[in-house]
PDB file of C-alpha atoms in Angstrom:
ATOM      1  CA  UNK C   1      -0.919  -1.493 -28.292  1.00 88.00           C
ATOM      2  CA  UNK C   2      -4.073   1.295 -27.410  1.00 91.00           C
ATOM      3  CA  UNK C   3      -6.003   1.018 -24.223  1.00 91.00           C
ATOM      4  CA  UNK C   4      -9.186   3.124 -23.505  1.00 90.00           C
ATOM      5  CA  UNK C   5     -11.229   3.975 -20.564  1.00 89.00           C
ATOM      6  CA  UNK C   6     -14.623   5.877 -21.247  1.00 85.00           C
ATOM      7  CA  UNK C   7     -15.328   8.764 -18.109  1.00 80.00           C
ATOM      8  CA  UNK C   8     -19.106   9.129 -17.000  1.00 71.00           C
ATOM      9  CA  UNK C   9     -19.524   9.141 -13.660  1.00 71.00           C
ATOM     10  CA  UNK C  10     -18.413  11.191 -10.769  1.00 71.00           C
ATOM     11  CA  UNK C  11     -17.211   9.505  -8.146  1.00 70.00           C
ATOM     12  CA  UNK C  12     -16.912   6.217  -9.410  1.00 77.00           C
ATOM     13  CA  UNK C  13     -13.012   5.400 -10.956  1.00 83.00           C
ATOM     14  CA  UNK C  14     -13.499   2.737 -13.867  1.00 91.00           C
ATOM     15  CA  UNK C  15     -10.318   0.529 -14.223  1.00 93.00           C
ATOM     16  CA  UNK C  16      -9.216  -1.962 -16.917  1.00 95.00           C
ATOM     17  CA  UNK C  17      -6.601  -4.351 -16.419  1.00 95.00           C
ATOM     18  CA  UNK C  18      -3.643  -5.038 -18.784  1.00 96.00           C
ATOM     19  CA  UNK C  19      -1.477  -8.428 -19.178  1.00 96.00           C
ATOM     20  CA  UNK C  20       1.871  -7.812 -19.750  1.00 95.00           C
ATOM     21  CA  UNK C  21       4.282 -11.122 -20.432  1.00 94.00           C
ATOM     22  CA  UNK C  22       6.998  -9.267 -22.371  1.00 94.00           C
ATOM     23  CA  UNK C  23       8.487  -5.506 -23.390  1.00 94.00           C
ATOM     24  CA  UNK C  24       6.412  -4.135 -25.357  1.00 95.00           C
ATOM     25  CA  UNK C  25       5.321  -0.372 -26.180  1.00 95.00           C
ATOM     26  CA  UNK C  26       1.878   0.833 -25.411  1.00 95.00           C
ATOM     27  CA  UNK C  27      -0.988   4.225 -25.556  1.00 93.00           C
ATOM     28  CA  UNK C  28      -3.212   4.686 -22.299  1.00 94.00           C
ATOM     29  CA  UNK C  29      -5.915   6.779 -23.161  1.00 92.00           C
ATOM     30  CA  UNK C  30      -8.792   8.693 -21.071  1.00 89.00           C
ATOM     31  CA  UNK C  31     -11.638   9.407 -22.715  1.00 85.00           C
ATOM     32  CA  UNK C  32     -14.256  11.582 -21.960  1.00 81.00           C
ATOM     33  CA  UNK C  33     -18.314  10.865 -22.455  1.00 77.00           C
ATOM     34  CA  UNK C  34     -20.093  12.679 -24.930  1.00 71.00           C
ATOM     35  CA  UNK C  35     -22.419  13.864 -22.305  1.00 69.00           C
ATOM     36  CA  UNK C  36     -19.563  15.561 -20.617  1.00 59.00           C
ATOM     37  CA  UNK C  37     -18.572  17.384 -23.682  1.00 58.00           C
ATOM     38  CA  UNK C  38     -20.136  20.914 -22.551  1.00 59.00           C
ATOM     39  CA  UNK C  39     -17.086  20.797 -19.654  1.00 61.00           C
ATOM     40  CA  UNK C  40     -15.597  24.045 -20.837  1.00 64.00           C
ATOM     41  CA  UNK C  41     -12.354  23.531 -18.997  1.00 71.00           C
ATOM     42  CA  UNK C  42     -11.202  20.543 -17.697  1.00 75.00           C
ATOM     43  CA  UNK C  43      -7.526  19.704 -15.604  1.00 83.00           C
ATOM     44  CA  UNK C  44      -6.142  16.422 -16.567  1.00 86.00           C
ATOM     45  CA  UNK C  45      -3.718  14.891 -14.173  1.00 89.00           C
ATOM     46  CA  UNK C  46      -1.650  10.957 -15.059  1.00 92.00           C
ATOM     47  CA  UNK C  47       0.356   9.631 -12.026  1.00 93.00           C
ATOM     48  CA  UNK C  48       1.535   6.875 -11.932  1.00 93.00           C
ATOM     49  CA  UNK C  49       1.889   6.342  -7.346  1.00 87.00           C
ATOM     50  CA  UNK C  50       2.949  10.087  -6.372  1.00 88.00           C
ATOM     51  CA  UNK C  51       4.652  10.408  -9.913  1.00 90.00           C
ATOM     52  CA  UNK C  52       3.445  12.287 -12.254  1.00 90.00           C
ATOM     53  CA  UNK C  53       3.296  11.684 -16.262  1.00 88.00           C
ATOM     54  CA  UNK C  54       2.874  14.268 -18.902  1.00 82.00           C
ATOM     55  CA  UNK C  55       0.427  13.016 -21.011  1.00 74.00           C
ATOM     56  CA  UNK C  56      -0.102  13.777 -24.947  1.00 73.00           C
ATOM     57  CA  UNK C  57      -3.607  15.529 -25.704  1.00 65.00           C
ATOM     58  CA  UNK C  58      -4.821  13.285 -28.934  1.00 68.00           C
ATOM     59  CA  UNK C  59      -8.119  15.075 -29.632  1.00 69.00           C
ATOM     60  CA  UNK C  60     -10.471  17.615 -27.344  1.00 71.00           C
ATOM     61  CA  UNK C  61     -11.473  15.393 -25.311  1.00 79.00           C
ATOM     62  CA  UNK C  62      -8.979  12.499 -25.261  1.00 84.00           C
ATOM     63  CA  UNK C  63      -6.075  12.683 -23.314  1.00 88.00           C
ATOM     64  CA  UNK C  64      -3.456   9.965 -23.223  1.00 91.00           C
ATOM     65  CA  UNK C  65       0.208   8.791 -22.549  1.00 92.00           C
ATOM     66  CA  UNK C  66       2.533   6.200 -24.450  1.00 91.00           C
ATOM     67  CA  UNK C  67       4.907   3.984 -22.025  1.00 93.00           C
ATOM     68  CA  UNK C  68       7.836   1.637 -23.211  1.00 93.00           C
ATOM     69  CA  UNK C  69       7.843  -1.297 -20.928  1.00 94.00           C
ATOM     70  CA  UNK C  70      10.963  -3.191 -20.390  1.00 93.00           C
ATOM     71  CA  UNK C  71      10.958  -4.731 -17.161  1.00 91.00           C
ATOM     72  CA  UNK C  72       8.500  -5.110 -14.106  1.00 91.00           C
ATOM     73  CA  UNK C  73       9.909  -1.342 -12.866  1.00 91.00           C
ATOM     74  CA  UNK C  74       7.267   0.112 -15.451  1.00 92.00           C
ATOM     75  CA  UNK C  75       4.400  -2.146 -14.303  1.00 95.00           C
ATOM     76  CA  UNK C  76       1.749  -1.339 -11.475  1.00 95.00           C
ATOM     77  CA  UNK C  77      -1.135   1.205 -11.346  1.00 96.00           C
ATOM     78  CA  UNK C  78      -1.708   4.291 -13.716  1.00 96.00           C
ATOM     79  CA  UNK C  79      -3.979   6.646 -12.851  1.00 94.00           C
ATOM     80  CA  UNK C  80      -6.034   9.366 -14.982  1.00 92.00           C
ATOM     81  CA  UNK C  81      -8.197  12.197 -12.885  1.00 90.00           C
ATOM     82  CA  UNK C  82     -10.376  14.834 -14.926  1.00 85.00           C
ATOM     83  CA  UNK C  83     -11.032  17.576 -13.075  1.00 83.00           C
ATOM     84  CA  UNK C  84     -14.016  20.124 -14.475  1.00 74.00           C
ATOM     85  CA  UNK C  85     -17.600  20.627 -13.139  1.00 75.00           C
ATOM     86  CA  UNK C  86     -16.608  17.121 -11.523  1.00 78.00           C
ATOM     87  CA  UNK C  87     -14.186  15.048 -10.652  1.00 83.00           C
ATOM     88  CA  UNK C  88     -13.505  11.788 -13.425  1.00 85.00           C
ATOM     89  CA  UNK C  89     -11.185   9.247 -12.971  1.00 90.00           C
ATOM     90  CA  UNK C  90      -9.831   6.163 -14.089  1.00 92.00           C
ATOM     91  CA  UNK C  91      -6.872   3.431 -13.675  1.00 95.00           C
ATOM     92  CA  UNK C  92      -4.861   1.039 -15.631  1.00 96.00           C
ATOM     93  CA  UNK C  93      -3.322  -1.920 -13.866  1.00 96.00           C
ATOM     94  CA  UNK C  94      -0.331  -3.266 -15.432  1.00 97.00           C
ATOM     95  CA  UNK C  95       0.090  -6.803 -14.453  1.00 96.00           C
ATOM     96  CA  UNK C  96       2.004 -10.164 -15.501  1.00 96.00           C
ATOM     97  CA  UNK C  97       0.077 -12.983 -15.984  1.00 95.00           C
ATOM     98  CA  UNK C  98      -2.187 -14.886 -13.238  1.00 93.00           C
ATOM     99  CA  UNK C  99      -1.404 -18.228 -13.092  1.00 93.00           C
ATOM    100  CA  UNK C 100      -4.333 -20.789 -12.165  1.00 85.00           C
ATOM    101  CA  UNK C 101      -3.971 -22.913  -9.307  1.00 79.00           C
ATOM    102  CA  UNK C 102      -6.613 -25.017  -7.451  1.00 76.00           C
ATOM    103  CA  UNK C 103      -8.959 -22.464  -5.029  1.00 74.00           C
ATOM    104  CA  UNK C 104      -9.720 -25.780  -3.108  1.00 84.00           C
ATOM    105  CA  UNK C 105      -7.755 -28.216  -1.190  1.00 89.00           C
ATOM    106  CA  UNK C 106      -6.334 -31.169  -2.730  1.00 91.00           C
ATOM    107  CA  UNK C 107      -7.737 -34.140  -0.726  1.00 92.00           C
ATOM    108  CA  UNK C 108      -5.368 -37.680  -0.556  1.00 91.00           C
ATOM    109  CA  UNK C 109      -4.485 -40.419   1.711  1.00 91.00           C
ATOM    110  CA  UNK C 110      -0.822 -41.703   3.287  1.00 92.00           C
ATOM    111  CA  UNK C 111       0.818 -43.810   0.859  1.00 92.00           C
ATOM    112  CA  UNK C 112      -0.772 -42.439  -1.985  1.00 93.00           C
ATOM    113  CA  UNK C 113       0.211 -40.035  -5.162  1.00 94.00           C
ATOM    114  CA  UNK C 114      -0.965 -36.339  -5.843  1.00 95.00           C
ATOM    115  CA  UNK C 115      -0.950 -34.631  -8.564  1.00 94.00           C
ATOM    116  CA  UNK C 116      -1.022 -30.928  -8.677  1.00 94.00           C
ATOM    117  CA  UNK C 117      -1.605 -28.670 -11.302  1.00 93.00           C
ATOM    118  CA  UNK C 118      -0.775 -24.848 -12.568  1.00 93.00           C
ATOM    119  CA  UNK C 119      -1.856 -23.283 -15.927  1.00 93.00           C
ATOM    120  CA  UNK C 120      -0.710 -19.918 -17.664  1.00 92.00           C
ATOM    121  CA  UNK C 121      -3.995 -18.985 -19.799  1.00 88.00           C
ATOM    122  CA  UNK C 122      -3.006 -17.359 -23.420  1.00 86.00           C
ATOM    123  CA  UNK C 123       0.769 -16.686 -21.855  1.00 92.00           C
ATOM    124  CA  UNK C 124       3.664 -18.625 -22.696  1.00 93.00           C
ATOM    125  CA  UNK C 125       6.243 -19.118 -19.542  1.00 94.00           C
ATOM    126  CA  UNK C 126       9.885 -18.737 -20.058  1.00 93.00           C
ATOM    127  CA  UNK C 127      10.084 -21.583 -16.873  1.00 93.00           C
ATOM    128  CA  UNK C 128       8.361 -22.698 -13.969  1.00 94.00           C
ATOM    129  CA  UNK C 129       9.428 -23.623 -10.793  1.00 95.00           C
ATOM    130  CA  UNK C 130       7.976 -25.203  -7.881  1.00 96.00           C
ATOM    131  CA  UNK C 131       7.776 -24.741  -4.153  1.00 96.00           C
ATOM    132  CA  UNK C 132       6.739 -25.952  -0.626  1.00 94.00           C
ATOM    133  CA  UNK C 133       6.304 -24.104   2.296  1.00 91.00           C
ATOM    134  CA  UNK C 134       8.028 -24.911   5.558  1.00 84.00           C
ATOM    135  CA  UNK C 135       7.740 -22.425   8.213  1.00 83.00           C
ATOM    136  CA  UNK C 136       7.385 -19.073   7.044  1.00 83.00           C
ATOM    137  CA  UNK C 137       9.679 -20.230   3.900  1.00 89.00           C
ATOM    138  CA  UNK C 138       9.112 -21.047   0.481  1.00 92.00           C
ATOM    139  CA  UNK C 139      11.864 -23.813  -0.313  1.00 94.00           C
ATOM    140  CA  UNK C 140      12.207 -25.161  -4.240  1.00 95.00           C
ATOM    141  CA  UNK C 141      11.106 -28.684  -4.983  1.00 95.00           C
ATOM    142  CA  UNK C 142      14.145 -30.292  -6.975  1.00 92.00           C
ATOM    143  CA  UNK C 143      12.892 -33.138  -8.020  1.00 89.00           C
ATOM    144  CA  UNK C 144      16.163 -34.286 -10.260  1.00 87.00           C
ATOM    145  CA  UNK C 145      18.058 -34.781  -6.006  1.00 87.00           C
ATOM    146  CA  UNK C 146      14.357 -36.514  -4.916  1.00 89.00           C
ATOM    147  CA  UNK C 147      13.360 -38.452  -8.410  1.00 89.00           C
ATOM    148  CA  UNK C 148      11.536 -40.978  -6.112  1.00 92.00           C
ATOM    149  CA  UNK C 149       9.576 -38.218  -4.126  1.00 94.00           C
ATOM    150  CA  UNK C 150       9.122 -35.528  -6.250  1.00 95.00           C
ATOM    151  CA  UNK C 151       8.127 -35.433 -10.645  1.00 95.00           C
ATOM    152  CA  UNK C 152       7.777 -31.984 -12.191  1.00 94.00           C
ATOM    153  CA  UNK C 153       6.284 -32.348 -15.958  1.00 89.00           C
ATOM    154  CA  UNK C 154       5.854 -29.392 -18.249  1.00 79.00           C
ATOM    155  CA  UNK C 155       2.985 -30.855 -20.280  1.00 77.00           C
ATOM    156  CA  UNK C 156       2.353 -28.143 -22.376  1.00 84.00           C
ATOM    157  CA  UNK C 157       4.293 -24.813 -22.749  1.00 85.00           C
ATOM    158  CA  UNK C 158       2.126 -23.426 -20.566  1.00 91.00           C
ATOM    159  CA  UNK C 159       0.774 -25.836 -17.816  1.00 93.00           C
ATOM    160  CA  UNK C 160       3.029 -27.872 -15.377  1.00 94.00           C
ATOM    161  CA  UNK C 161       2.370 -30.821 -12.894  1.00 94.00           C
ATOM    162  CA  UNK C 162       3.929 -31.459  -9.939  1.00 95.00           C
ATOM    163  CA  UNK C 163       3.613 -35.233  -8.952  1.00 95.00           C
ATOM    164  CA  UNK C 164       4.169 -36.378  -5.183  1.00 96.00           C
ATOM    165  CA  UNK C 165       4.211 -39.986  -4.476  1.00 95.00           C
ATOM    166  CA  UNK C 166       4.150 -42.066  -1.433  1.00 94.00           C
ATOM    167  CA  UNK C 167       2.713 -39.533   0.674  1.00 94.00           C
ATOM    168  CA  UNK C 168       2.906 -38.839   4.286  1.00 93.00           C
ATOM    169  CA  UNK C 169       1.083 -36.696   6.949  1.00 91.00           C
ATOM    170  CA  UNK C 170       4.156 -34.146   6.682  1.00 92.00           C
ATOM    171  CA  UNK C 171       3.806 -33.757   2.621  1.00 93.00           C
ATOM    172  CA  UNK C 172       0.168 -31.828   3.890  1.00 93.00           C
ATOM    173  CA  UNK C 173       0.575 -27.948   3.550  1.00 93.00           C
ATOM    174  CA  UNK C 174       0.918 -25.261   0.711  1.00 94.00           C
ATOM    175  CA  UNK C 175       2.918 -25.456  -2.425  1.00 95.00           C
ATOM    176  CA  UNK C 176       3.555 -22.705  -5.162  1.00 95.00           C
ATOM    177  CA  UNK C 177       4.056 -22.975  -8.789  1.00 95.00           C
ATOM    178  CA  UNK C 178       6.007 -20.256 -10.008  1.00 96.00           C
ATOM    179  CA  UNK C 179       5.897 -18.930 -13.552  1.00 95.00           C
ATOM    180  CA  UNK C 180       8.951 -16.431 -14.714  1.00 95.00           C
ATOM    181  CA  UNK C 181       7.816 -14.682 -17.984  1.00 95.00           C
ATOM    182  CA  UNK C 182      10.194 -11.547 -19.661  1.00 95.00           C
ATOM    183  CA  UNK C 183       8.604  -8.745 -17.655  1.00 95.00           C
ATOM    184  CA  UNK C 184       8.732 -10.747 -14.217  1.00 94.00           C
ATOM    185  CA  UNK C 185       7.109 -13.625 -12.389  1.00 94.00           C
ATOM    186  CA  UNK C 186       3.579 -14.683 -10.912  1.00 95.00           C
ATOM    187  CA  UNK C 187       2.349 -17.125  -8.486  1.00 94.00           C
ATOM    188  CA  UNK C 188       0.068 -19.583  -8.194  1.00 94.00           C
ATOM    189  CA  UNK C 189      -1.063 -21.351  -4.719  1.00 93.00           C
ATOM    190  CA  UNK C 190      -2.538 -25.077  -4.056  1.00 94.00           C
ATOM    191  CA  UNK C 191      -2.683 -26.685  -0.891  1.00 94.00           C
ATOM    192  CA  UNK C 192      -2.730 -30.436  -0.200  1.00 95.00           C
ATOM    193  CA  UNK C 193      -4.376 -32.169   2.303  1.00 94.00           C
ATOM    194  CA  UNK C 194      -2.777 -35.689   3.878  1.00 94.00           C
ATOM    195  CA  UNK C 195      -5.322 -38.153   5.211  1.00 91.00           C
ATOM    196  CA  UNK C 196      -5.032 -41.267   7.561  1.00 84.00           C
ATOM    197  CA  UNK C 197      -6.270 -44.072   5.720  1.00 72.00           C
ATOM    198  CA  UNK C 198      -8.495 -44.724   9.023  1.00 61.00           C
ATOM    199  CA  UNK C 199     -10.115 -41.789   8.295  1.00 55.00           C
ATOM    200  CA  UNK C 200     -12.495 -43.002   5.559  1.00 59.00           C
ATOM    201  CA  UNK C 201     -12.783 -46.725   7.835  1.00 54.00           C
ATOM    202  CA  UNK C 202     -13.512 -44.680  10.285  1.00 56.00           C
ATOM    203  CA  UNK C 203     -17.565 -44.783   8.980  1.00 63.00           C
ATOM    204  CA  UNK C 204     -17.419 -48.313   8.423  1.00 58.00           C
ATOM    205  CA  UNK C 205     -15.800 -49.136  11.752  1.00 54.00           C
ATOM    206  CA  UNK C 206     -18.211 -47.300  14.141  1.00 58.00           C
ATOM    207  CA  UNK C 207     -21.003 -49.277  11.670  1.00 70.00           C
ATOM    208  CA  UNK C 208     -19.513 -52.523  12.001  1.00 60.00           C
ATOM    209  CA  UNK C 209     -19.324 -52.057  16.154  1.00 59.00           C
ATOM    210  CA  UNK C 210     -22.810 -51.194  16.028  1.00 69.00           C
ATOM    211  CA  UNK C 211     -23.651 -54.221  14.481  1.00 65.00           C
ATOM    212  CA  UNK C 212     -21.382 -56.094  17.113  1.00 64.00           C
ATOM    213  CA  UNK C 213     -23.726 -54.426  19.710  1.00 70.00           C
ATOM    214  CA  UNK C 214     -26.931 -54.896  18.383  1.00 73.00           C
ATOM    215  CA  UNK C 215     -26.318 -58.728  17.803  1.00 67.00           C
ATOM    216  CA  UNK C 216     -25.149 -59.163  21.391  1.00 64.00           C
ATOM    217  CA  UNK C 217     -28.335 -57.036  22.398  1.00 72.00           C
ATOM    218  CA  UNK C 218     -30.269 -59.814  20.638  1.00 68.00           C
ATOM    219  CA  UNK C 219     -28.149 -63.025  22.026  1.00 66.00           C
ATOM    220  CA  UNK C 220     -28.433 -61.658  25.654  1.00 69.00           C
ATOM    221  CA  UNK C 221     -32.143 -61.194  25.429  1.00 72.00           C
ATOM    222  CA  UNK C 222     -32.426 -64.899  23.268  1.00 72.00           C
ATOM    223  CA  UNK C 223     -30.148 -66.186  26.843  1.00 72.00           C
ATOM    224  CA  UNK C 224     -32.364 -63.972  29.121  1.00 65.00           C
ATOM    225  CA  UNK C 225     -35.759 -65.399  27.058  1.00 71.00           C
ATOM    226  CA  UNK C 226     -34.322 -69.028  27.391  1.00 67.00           C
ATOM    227  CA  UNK C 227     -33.313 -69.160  31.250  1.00 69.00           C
ATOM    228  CA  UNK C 228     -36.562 -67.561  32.687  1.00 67.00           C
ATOM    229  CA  UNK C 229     -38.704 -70.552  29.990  1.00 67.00           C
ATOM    230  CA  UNK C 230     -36.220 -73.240  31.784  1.00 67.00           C
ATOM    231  CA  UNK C 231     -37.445 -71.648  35.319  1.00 64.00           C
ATOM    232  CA  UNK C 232     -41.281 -71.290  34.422  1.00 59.00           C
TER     233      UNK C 232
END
């Protein structure tokens, strides 16, 4: 696989992002702009953190480096810098796949079920597991020990729901879904929010004791009206 990043600008690093699910071989290549031909000589540097890479020179002014990626070891940030009349440069980022979760909260009440969801976009999952935090710790849901609690179903090869039922105040907090592909794994984060079910009677409550009020407004002034006509 061939990756390219055109250099114009000084100043400014362009970068380009890579998915990566499995080992595979691939060509980074930096690429300079055609108005920056004239640079008569020009220093071209690959690291990849504080190593560096010796790169292949394809053409005059392409410069580029071929990686065999096996495991998650090879993945991270690669980094070209052109040095001439000014300073170019550009990155790769070599990443596993993202895995959607939900950005917002999942809203439900005590005694009801949630269902939570994570998807792997154009990337197949070798498995998926899934997690709740308590404390500081991320503890695995096995939902085979709590079948009455807990329901993980892989839907699709690469989307899996996590199904909590009879909920409770303490079932309220953040879960991950975790997806393990060849080259490593990726997370995806949901959080679930546990209501009181007086929360939404709450509204109608504070109506309904307004109504109680205003009605015994009205028969105290219909008592107060019919005493002072029995006086007069």
């Amino acid at each position: 696989q061939f990756y390219k990043l055109l250099l114009g600008v000084s100043g400014i690093s362009v970068e380009k992002n890579i998915t990566l699910d499995s080992a595979t071989r691939i060509e980074l290549s930096c690429r300079l702009d055609d108005k920056h031909f004239h640079f008569k000589s020009v220093q071209v540097t690959w690291k990849r953190g504080n190593e560096t890479i010796r790169h292949i020179n394809k053409t005059e002014n392409s410069w580029s480096i071929q990686l065999t990626i096996l495991d998650n070891s090879k993945l991270g940030s690669y980094n070209c810098t052109l040095k001439g009349e000014q300073e170019l440069s550009a990155v790769f980022h070599l990443q596993v796949p993202k895995i959607e979760g939900k950005e917002k909260a999942i809203v439900s009440y005590e005694g009801d079920t949630a269902v939570m969801i994570c998807k792997s976009s154009g990337h197949t999952p070798i498995a998926w597991t899934w997690y709740m935090t308590n404390g500081s710790e991320q503890i695995a849901i096995n939902d085979s020990l709590l079948a009455d609690k807990y329901a993980i179903n892989r839907m699709s090869a690469n989307v899996t729901h996590l199904k909590i039922s009879k909920l409770t105040k303490e079932d309220g907090g953040v879960y991950w879904c975790e997806a393990a592909f060849e080259l490593g794994k990726s997370k995806g984060k949901l959080k679930l929010k546990v209501l009181s079910i007086m929360v939404p009677l709450k509204p109608f409550l504070a109506i309904v004791v307004e109504a109680v009020i205003l009605v015994a407004i009205v028969f105290l002034c219909e008592m107060y009206s019919k005493k002072r006509a029995k006086r007069a």
